[in-house]
PDB file of C-alpha atoms in Angstrom:
ATOM      1  CA  MET E   1     101.829  95.896 136.629  1.00  0.00           C
ATOM      2  CA  ASN E   2     105.447  95.649 138.970  1.00  0.00           C
ATOM      3  CA  LEU E   3     106.657  99.022 140.476  1.00  0.00           C
ATOM      4  CA  ARG E   4     110.636  99.496 140.525  1.00  0.00           C
ATOM      5  CA  ILE E   5     111.222 101.865 143.632  1.00  0.00           C
ATOM      6  CA  PRO E   6     114.861 102.849 142.976  1.00  0.00           C
ATOM      7  CA  PHE E   7     115.465 103.415 146.460  1.00  0.00           C
ATOM      8  CA  LEU E   8     113.648  99.981 147.650  1.00  0.00           C
ATOM      9  CA  LYS E   9     116.326  96.451 147.300  1.00  0.00           C
ATOM     10  CA  ASN E  10     114.383  94.276 145.114  1.00  0.00           C
ATOM     11  CA  PRO E  11     114.359  90.634 146.745  1.00  0.00           C
ATOM     12  CA  PRO E  12     116.969  88.108 145.704  1.00  0.00           C
ATOM     13  CA  LEU E  13     116.230  85.510 142.221  1.00  0.00           C
ATOM     14  CA  VAL E  14     116.668  82.499 141.707  1.00  0.00           C
ATOM     15  CA  SER E  15     115.654  81.229 138.184  1.00  0.00           C
ATOM     16  CA  VAL E  16     114.848  77.322 138.336  1.00  0.00           C
ATOM     17  CA  VAL E  17     115.760  75.067 135.600  1.00  0.00           C
ATOM     18  CA  ARG E  18     113.927  71.989 136.023  1.00  0.00           C
ATOM     19  CA  LEU E  19     116.818  69.291 133.532  1.00  0.00           C
ATOM     20  CA  THR E  20     114.458  65.734 133.699  1.00  0.00           C
ATOM     21  CA  GLY E  21     114.161  62.694 131.820  1.00  0.00           C
ATOM     22  CA  ALA E  22     116.652  60.717 129.517  1.00  0.00           C
ATOM     23  CA  ILE E  23     119.124  63.035 128.014  1.00  0.00           C
ATOM     24  CA  GLY E  24     119.079  62.777 124.288  1.00  0.00           C
ATOM     25  CA  MET E  25     116.368  60.533 123.826  1.00  0.00           C
ATOM     26  CA  SER E  26     113.265  61.972 121.274  1.00  0.00           C
ATOM     27  CA  GLY E  27     109.401  62.927 121.586  1.00  0.00           C
ATOM     28  CA  ARG E  28     107.625  66.106 123.615  1.00  0.00           C
ATOM     29  CA  GLY E  29     109.628  65.688 126.601  1.00  0.00           C
ATOM     30  CA  ALA E  30     113.084  65.406 124.618  1.00  0.00           C
ATOM     31  CA  LEU E  31     116.198  66.430 127.576  1.00  0.00           C
ATOM     32  CA  ASN E  32     118.963  67.951 124.465  1.00  0.00           C
ATOM     33  CA  ASP E  33     120.743  70.485 123.773  1.00  0.00           C
ATOM     34  CA  HIS E  34     118.738  72.246 121.694  1.00  0.00           C
ATOM     35  CA  ALA E  35     115.393  71.426 123.434  1.00  0.00           C
ATOM     36  CA  ILE E  36     117.351  73.363 127.130  1.00  0.00           C
ATOM     37  CA  ALA E  37     118.899  75.739 125.740  1.00  0.00           C
ATOM     38  CA  PRO E  38     116.147  78.512 125.596  1.00  0.00           C
ATOM     39  CA  LEU E  39     115.885  77.716 128.455  1.00  0.00           C
ATOM     40  CA  LEU E  40     119.059  78.195 130.116  1.00  0.00           C
ATOM     41  CA  GLU E  41     119.569  81.131 128.114  1.00  0.00           C
ATOM     42  CA  LYS E  42     116.887  82.955 129.666  1.00  0.00           C
ATOM     43  CA  ALA E  43     117.263  81.752 133.286  1.00  0.00           C
ATOM     44  CA  PHE E  44     120.884  83.539 133.131  1.00  0.00           C
ATOM     45  CA  LYS E  45     119.927  86.522 131.703  1.00  0.00           C
ATOM     46  CA  ARG E  46     116.315  87.365 132.506  1.00  0.00           C
ATOM     47  CA  GLY E  47     116.033  89.378 135.838  1.00  0.00           C
ATOM     48  CA  LYS E  48     119.851  89.541 136.741  1.00  0.00           C
ATOM     49  CA  PRO E  49     119.350  86.565 139.207  1.00  0.00           C
ATOM     50  CA  ALA E  50     121.050  86.158 142.021  1.00  0.00           C
ATOM     51  CA  MET E  51     122.211  82.122 141.210  1.00  0.00           C
ATOM     52  CA  VAL E  52     120.458  79.796 139.064  1.00  0.00           C
ATOM     53  CA  ALA E  53     118.964  76.611 140.531  1.00  0.00           C
ATOM     54  CA  LEU E  54     119.509  72.941 138.619  1.00  0.00           C
ATOM     55  CA  GLU E  55     116.520  70.465 139.518  1.00  0.00           C
ATOM     56  CA  ILE E  56     118.427  67.156 137.728  1.00  0.00           C
ATOM     57  CA  ASN E  57     116.252  63.957 137.685  1.00  0.00           C
ATOM     58  CA  SER E  58     118.125  61.607 135.428  1.00  0.00           C
ATOM     59  CA  PRO E  59     119.270  58.443 134.610  1.00  0.00           C
ATOM     60  CA  GLY E  60     121.866  59.649 131.994  1.00  0.00           C
ATOM     61  CA  GLY E  61     121.922  59.078 127.756  1.00  0.00           C
ATOM     62  CA  SER E  62     123.870  60.785 125.142  1.00  0.00           C
ATOM     63  CA  PRO E  63     127.208  61.049 126.579  1.00  0.00           C
ATOM     64  CA  VAL E  64     127.329  64.008 123.656  1.00  0.00           C
ATOM     65  CA  GLN E  65     124.046  66.060 124.817  1.00  0.00           C
ATOM     66  CA  SER E  66     125.242  65.739 128.372  1.00  0.00           C
ATOM     67  CA  SER E  67     128.341  67.699 127.648  1.00  0.00           C
ATOM     68  CA  LEU E  68     126.763  70.032 125.408  1.00  0.00           C
ATOM     69  CA  ILE E  69     124.363  70.629 127.357  1.00  0.00           C
ATOM     70  CA  GLY E  70     127.163  71.094 130.554  1.00  0.00           C
ATOM     71  CA  ALA E  71     129.128  73.166 128.352  1.00  0.00           C
ATOM     72  CA  ARG E  72     126.455  75.545 127.776  1.00  0.00           C
ATOM     73  CA  ILE E  73     125.586  75.702 131.703  1.00  0.00           C
ATOM     74  CA  LEU E  74     129.231  76.209 132.819  1.00  0.00           C
ATOM     75  CA  ARG E  75     129.819  79.128 129.652  1.00  0.00           C
ATOM     76  CA  LEU E  76     126.591  80.728 130.666  1.00  0.00           C
ATOM     77  CA  SER E  77     127.749  80.738 134.005  1.00  0.00           C
ATOM     78  CA  GLN E  78     131.239  82.773 133.572  1.00  0.00           C
ATOM     79  CA  GLU E  79     129.523  85.001 131.109  1.00  0.00           C
ATOM     80  CA  THR E  80     126.843  86.467 133.149  1.00  0.00           C
ATOM     81  CA  LYS E  81     128.785  85.727 136.603  1.00  0.00           C
ATOM     82  CA  VAL E  82     125.659  83.795 138.059  1.00  0.00           C
ATOM     83  CA  PRO E  83     126.721  81.008 139.948  1.00  0.00           C
ATOM     84  CA  VAL E  84     125.244  77.405 139.979  1.00  0.00           C
ATOM     85  CA  THR E  85     123.543  74.798 142.150  1.00  0.00           C
ATOM     86  CA  ALA E  86     122.234  71.706 141.397  1.00  0.00           C
ATOM     87  CA  PHE E  87     119.668  69.787 143.483  1.00  0.00           C
ATOM     88  CA  VAL E  88     118.892  65.699 142.431  1.00  0.00           C
ATOM     89  CA  GLU E  89     115.583  64.825 143.272  1.00  0.00           C
ATOM     90  CA  ASP E  90     115.641  60.597 142.479  1.00  0.00           C
ATOM     91  CA  VAL E  91     118.369  60.439 140.353  1.00  0.00           C
ATOM     92  CA  ALA E  92     121.634  61.967 138.975  1.00  0.00           C
ATOM     93  CA  ALA E  93     123.541  59.227 137.245  1.00  0.00           C
ATOM     94  CA  SER E  94     125.299  58.389 134.186  1.00  0.00           C
ATOM     95  CA  GLY E  95     125.031  61.732 131.881  1.00  0.00           C
ATOM     96  CA  GLY E  96     122.608  63.356 134.699  1.00  0.00           C
ATOM     97  CA  TYR E  97     125.845  63.176 137.206  1.00  0.00           C
ATOM     98  CA  TRP E  98     127.385  65.461 134.194  1.00  0.00           C
ATOM     99  CA  LEU E  99     124.791  67.717 134.339  1.00  0.00           C
ATOM    100  CA  ALA E 100     124.941  67.994 137.806  1.00  0.00           C
ATOM    101  CA  ALA E 101     128.890  68.473 138.294  1.00  0.00           C
ATOM    102  CA  ALA E 102     128.232  71.048 135.694  1.00  0.00           C
ATOM    103  CA  ALA E 103     126.973  73.118 138.822  1.00  0.00           C
ATOM    104  CA  ASP E 104     129.078  74.937 141.421  1.00  0.00           C
ATOM    105  CA  GLU E 105     127.854  73.507 144.486  1.00  0.00           C
ATOM    106  CA  ILE E 106     125.260  69.850 144.138  1.00  0.00           C
ATOM    107  CA  TRP E 107     122.950  68.615 146.872  1.00  0.00           C
ATOM    108  CA  ALA E 108     120.638  65.967 146.925  1.00  0.00           C
ATOM    109  CA  ASP E 109     117.861  64.036 148.903  1.00  0.00           C
ATOM    110  CA  GLU E 110     118.789  61.775 151.141  1.00  0.00           C
ATOM    111  CA  SER E 111     117.577  58.798 149.052  1.00  0.00           C
ATOM    112  CA  SER E 112     119.086  60.307 145.824  1.00  0.00           C
ATOM    113  CA  VAL E 113     121.085  58.069 143.238  1.00  0.00           C
ATOM    114  CA  ILE E 114     124.312  59.740 142.602  1.00  0.00           C
ATOM    115  CA  GLY E 115     127.378  58.400 140.225  1.00  0.00           C
ATOM    116  CA  SER E 116     127.376  55.567 137.498  1.00  0.00           C
ATOM    117  CA  ILE E 117     130.598  57.397 135.731  1.00  0.00           C
ATOM    118  CA  GLY E 118     130.823  54.944 133.242  1.00  0.00           C
ATOM    119  CA  VAL E 119     130.202  54.349 129.321  1.00  0.00           C
ATOM    120  CA  ILE E 120     127.966  51.903 128.256  1.00  0.00           C
ATOM    121  CA  SER E 121     126.951  50.146 125.074  1.00  0.00           C
ATOM    122  CA  ALA E 122     124.599  47.207 124.562  1.00  0.00           C
ATOM    123  CA  GLY E 123     122.823  45.466 122.293  1.00  0.00           C
ATOM    124  CA  PHE E 124     121.688  42.089 120.657  1.00  0.00           C
ATOM    125  CA  GLY E 125     122.733  39.278 118.206  1.00  0.00           C
ATOM    126  CA  ALA E 126     119.871  38.138 116.092  1.00  0.00           C
ATOM    127  CA  HIS E 127     122.801  35.804 113.778  1.00  0.00           C
ATOM    128  CA  VAL E 128     121.827  32.100 115.327  1.00  0.00           C
ATOM    129  CA  PHE E 129     117.830  32.787 115.542  1.00  0.00           C
ATOM    130  CA  LEU E 130     118.111  34.111 111.483  1.00  0.00           C
ATOM    131  CA  ALA E 131     120.154  30.442 111.201  1.00  0.00           C
ATOM    132  CA  ARG E 132     117.669  28.874 112.375  1.00  0.00           C
ATOM    133  CA  GLN E 133     115.139  30.558 110.279  1.00  0.00           C
ATOM    134  CA  GLY E 134     116.837  29.668 107.515  1.00  0.00           C
ATOM    135  CA  VAL E 135     117.011  33.611 106.895  1.00  0.00           C
ATOM    136  CA  GLU E 136     120.589  34.615 105.398  1.00  0.00           C
ATOM    137  CA  ARG E 137     122.492  38.120 106.005  1.00  0.00           C
ATOM    138  CA  ARG E 138     123.765  39.570 102.667  1.00  0.00           C
ATOM    139  CA  VAL E 139     125.545  43.363 103.026  1.00  0.00           C
ATOM    140  CA  TYR E 140     127.905  44.694 100.772  1.00  0.00           C
ATOM    141  CA  THR E 141     130.063  47.410 102.195  1.00  0.00           C
ATOM    142  CA  ALA E 142     133.044  49.476 100.878  1.00  0.00           C
ATOM    143  CA  GLY E 143     135.434  49.896 104.176  1.00  0.00           C
ATOM    144  CA  LYS E 144     136.350  46.884 105.728  1.00  0.00           C
ATOM    145  CA  SER E 145     134.736  48.502 109.251  1.00  0.00           C
ATOM    146  CA  LYS E 146     131.609  50.123 107.648  1.00  0.00           C
ATOM    147  CA  SER E 147     129.367  46.905 108.820  1.00  0.00           C
ATOM    148  CA  MET E 148     131.381  47.118 112.367  1.00  0.00           C
ATOM    149  CA  LEU E 149     128.718  45.385 115.012  1.00  0.00           C
ATOM    150  CA  ASP E 150     126.442  44.188 112.875  1.00  0.00           C
ATOM    151  CA  PRO E 151     123.777  43.156 115.435  1.00  0.00           C
ATOM    152  CA  PHE E 152     122.466  39.913 112.418  1.00  0.00           C
ATOM    153  CA  ARG E 153     126.782  38.505 112.012  1.00  0.00           C
ATOM    154  CA  PRO E 154     128.370  37.094 114.668  1.00  0.00           C
ATOM    155  CA  GLU E 155     130.183  39.201 116.807  1.00  0.00           C
ATOM    156  CA  ASN E 156     134.154  40.011 116.103  1.00  0.00           C
ATOM    157  CA  GLU E 157     136.747  40.374 117.996  1.00  0.00           C
ATOM    158  CA  GLU E 158     138.456  42.779 115.706  1.00  0.00           C
ATOM    159  CA  ASP E 159     135.076  45.631 116.395  1.00  0.00           C
ATOM    160  CA  VAL E 160     134.300  44.362 119.770  1.00  0.00           C
ATOM    161  CA  ALA E 161     138.111  46.359 120.749  1.00  0.00           C
ATOM    162  CA  ARG E 162     137.657  48.928 118.342  1.00  0.00           C
ATOM    163  CA  LEU E 163     134.148  49.341 120.901  1.00  0.00           C
ATOM    164  CA  LYS E 164     136.061  48.997 123.870  1.00  0.00           C
ATOM    165  CA  VAL E 165     138.768  51.887 122.914  1.00  0.00           C
ATOM    166  CA  ILE E 166     135.690  54.083 121.758  1.00  0.00           C
ATOM    167  CA  LEU E 167     133.811  53.599 125.404  1.00  0.00           C
ATOM    168  CA  GLY E 168     137.101  54.304 126.893  1.00  0.00           C
ATOM    169  CA  ASP E 169     137.734  57.104 125.463  1.00  0.00           C
ATOM    170  CA  ILE E 170     134.319  59.112 126.029  1.00  0.00           C
ATOM    171  CA  HIS E 171     135.088  57.739 129.775  1.00  0.00           C
ATOM    172  CA  ASP E 172     138.287  59.771 129.945  1.00  0.00           C
ATOM    173  CA  ASN E 173     136.494  62.584 129.054  1.00  0.00           C
ATOM    174  CA  PHE E 174     133.725  61.964 131.235  1.00  0.00           C
ATOM    175  CA  ILE E 175     136.763  61.601 134.020  1.00  0.00           C
ATOM    176  CA  ALA E 176     138.232  64.977 133.566  1.00  0.00           C
ATOM    177  CA  HIS E 177     134.784  66.458 133.360  1.00  0.00           C
ATOM    178  CA  VAL E 178     134.296  65.610 137.157  1.00  0.00           C
ATOM    179  CA  LYS E 179     137.597  66.137 138.424  1.00  0.00           C
ATOM    180  CA  SER E 180     137.819  69.562 136.619  1.00  0.00           C
ATOM    181  CA  ARG E 181     134.556  70.745 138.135  1.00  0.00           C
ATOM    182  CA  ARG E 182     134.654  68.664 141.619  1.00  0.00           C
ATOM    183  CA  GLY E 183     138.474  69.027 141.907  1.00  0.00           C
ATOM    184  CA  ASP E 184     139.654  68.831 145.436  1.00  0.00           C
ATOM    185  CA  LYS E 185     136.414  67.764 146.904  1.00  0.00           C
ATOM    186  CA  LEU E 186     136.653  64.410 145.232  1.00  0.00           C
ATOM    187  CA  ASP E 187     138.391  61.827 147.777  1.00  0.00           C
ATOM    188  CA  THR E 188     141.130  60.194 145.735  1.00  0.00           C
ATOM    189  CA  THR E 189     141.823  57.446 148.064  1.00  0.00           C
ATOM    190  CA  LYS E 190     138.538  55.049 146.878  1.00  0.00           C
ATOM    191  CA  ASP E 191     138.046  54.555 143.231  1.00  0.00           C
ATOM    192  CA  LEU E 192     134.808  56.889 142.110  1.00  0.00           C
ATOM    193  CA  PHE E 193     134.965  55.847 138.559  1.00  0.00           C
ATOM    194  CA  THR E 194     133.762  52.208 138.178  1.00  0.00           C
ATOM    195  CA  GLY E 195     130.416  52.510 137.148  1.00  0.00           C
ATOM    196  CA  GLU E 196     129.639  52.341 140.698  1.00  0.00           C
ATOM    197  CA  PHE E 197     126.149  54.504 142.242  1.00  0.00           C
ATOM    198  CA  TRP E 198     125.183  55.583 145.632  1.00  0.00           C
ATOM    199  CA  LEU E 199     122.852  56.823 147.602  1.00  0.00           C
ATOM    200  CA  ALA E 200     123.748  60.794 148.812  1.00  0.00           C
ATOM    201  CA  ARG E 201     125.288  60.557 152.344  1.00  0.00           C
ATOM    202  CA  ARG E 202     128.113  57.861 150.367  1.00  0.00           C
ATOM    203  CA  ALA E 203     128.069  60.157 147.696  1.00  0.00           C
ATOM    204  CA  ALA E 204     128.975  62.799 150.046  1.00  0.00           C
ATOM    205  CA  ASP E 205     131.596  61.064 151.655  1.00  0.00           C
ATOM    206  CA  ARG E 206     133.621  60.567 148.023  1.00  0.00           C
ATOM    207  CA  GLY E 207     133.001  64.548 147.095  1.00  0.00           C
ATOM    208  CA  LEU E 208     130.739  63.910 144.668  1.00  0.00           C
ATOM    209  CA  ILE E 209     128.534  65.836 146.060  1.00  0.00           C
ATOM    210  CA  ASP E 210     128.457  68.443 148.504  1.00  0.00           C
ATOM    211  CA  GLY E 211     125.859  67.517 151.295  1.00  0.00           C
ATOM    212  CA  ILE E 212     122.086  67.034 151.680  1.00  0.00           C
ATOM    213  CA  GLY E 213     119.703  69.561 151.120  1.00  0.00           C
ATOM    214  CA  HIS E 214     116.598  70.779 149.508  1.00  0.00           C
ATOM    215  CA  MET E 215     115.580  73.491 147.372  1.00  0.00           C
ATOM    216  CA  LYS E 216     113.750  76.182 149.021  1.00  0.00           C
ATOM    217  CA  PRO E 217     115.116  76.171 152.749  1.00  0.00           C
ATOM    218  CA  LYS E 218     118.785  76.177 150.713  1.00  0.00           C
ATOM    219  CA  MET E 219     117.923  79.275 148.852  1.00  0.00           C
ATOM    220  CA  GLN E 220     116.480  81.069 151.990  1.00  0.00           C
ATOM    221  CA  GLU E 221     119.254  80.092 153.941  1.00  0.00           C
ATOM    222  CA  ARG E 222     121.451  81.246 151.454  1.00  0.00           C
ATOM    223  CA  PHE E 223     119.734  84.376 150.326  1.00  0.00           C
ATOM    224  CA  GLY E 224     116.898  85.135 153.132  1.00  0.00           C
ATOM    225  CA  ASP E 225     113.086  84.389 153.071  1.00  0.00           C
ATOM    226  CA  LYS E 226     112.346  86.326 150.942  1.00  0.00           C
ATOM    227  CA  VAL E 227     114.499  84.962 147.697  1.00  0.00           C
ATOM    228  CA  GLN E 228     111.490  84.479 145.138  1.00  0.00           C
ATOM    229  CA  PHE E 229     111.823  81.464 142.185  1.00  0.00           C
ATOM    230  CA  ARG E 230     111.078  82.090 139.018  1.00  0.00           C
ATOM    231  CA  GLN E 231     110.615  78.819 137.564  1.00  0.00           C
ATOM    232  CA  TYR E 232     111.811  77.632 133.508  1.00  0.00           C
ATOM    233  CA  ALA E 233     110.177  74.695 131.889  1.00  0.00           C
ATOM    234  CA  ARG E 234     109.457  73.431 128.807  1.00  0.00           C
ATOM    235  CA  ARG E 235     105.984  73.664 127.050  1.00  0.00           C
ATOM    236  CA  ARG E 236     104.246  70.755 125.137  1.00  0.00           C
ATOM    237  CA  PRO E 237     104.139  70.909 121.283  1.00  0.00           C
ATOM    238  CA  LEU E 238     101.289  72.272 120.003  1.00  0.00           C
ATOM    239  CA  LEU E 239     100.651  69.207 118.018  1.00  0.00           C
ATOM    240  CA  SER E 240     101.671  67.068 120.889  1.00  0.00           C
ATOM    241  CA  ARG E 241      98.232  68.420 122.847  1.00  0.00           C
ATOM    242  CA  PHE E 242      95.572  66.414 119.768  1.00  0.00           C
ATOM    243  CA  GLY E 243      97.901  63.424 119.888  1.00  0.00           C
ATOM    244  CA  ALA E 244     100.394  63.413 117.374  1.00  0.00           C
ATOM    245  CA  GLN E 245     103.044  61.939 118.982  1.00  0.00           C
ATOM    246  CA  LEU E 246     101.668  59.689 120.942  1.00  0.00           C
ATOM    247  CA  ALA E 247     103.610  56.354 119.298  1.00  0.00           C
ATOM    248  CA  ASP E 248     106.627  58.079 119.697  1.00  0.00           C
ATOM    249  CA  ASP E 249     106.153  59.526 122.720  1.00  0.00           C
ATOM    250  CA  ALA E 250     105.216  56.085 123.903  1.00  0.00           C
ATOM    251  CA  VAL E 251     107.719  54.163 122.243  1.00  0.00           C
ATOM    252  CA  THR E 252     110.444  56.994 123.965  1.00  0.00           C
ATOM    253  CA  GLY E 253     108.768  56.104 127.327  1.00  0.00           C
ATOM    254  CA  ILE E 254     108.906  52.194 127.281  1.00  0.00           C
ATOM    255  CA  GLU E 255     112.907  53.658 126.657  1.00  0.00           C
ATOM    256  CA  GLU E 256     113.002  55.809 129.490  1.00  0.00           C
ATOM    257  CA  ARG E 257     111.467  54.002 131.701  1.00  0.00           C
ATOM    258  CA  ALA E 258     114.037  51.343 131.188  1.00  0.00           C
ATOM    259  CA  ALA E 259     117.166  53.689 131.894  1.00  0.00           C
ATOM    260  CA  TYR E 260     115.520  54.548 135.413  1.00  0.00           C
ATOM    261  CA  ALA E 261     114.101  50.480 136.441  1.00  0.00           C
ATOM    262  CA  ARG E 262     119.110  50.193 136.218  1.00  0.00           C
ATOM    263  CA  PHE E 263     118.715  52.346 139.340  1.00  0.00           C
ATOM    264  CA  GLY E 264     116.203  50.578 140.775  1.00  0.00           C
ATOM    265  CA  LEU E 265     113.752  53.212 140.167  1.00  0.00           C
TER     266      LEU E 265
END
């Protein structure tokens, strides 16, 4: 039982939320707004925290889910007047950096990978293989663009041009988010939005993060040695403990490893 004595001041509390994995994937470890929302609500509102610390380790993923989670973090911080600091582990790239930029400050390990402020769309074309096998693709649509980017048909220049417009618009949204959050900290003499990524010290030189630092010593430096931490983590669904989602998790794991592999991790 916790006893609260009125004339004794409680030590500062830091709520810690882990944001790990590829964003928007399915499976038990899914990092999306629906899954993470209850944790963020508790982290900001339970126990009057002095700060919310985000432990981020993500190679990116869905731009929409990245935006939704980032917007939720900003909204809760403004509503509760609780500041947010992000601590990057292996990587905060692409959508992972979008999440980090939602924080008021970003700290990382010297070997953390930061950046990749860009948008990518990738796929395969199988029409030559199908033709060699004597397979004919038949598609019927209402609306000439309904079968846009069909991987079983030859690539169409107009479809590619449309896709590039969409990717460009998403990229503009990403850039606007980073500029609004990092502001004057950004080195405007360098092009930071090419999709390139850097290790932490070079990222700090460019203003993408605030410096090198780990969570516990940084929070002790700010709030004193008696600072307390309260962890908020996602629970595994009951059925997943009995193997009900093994196949789905295996596929998700492969996709996630491929996302991390882009950054040499």
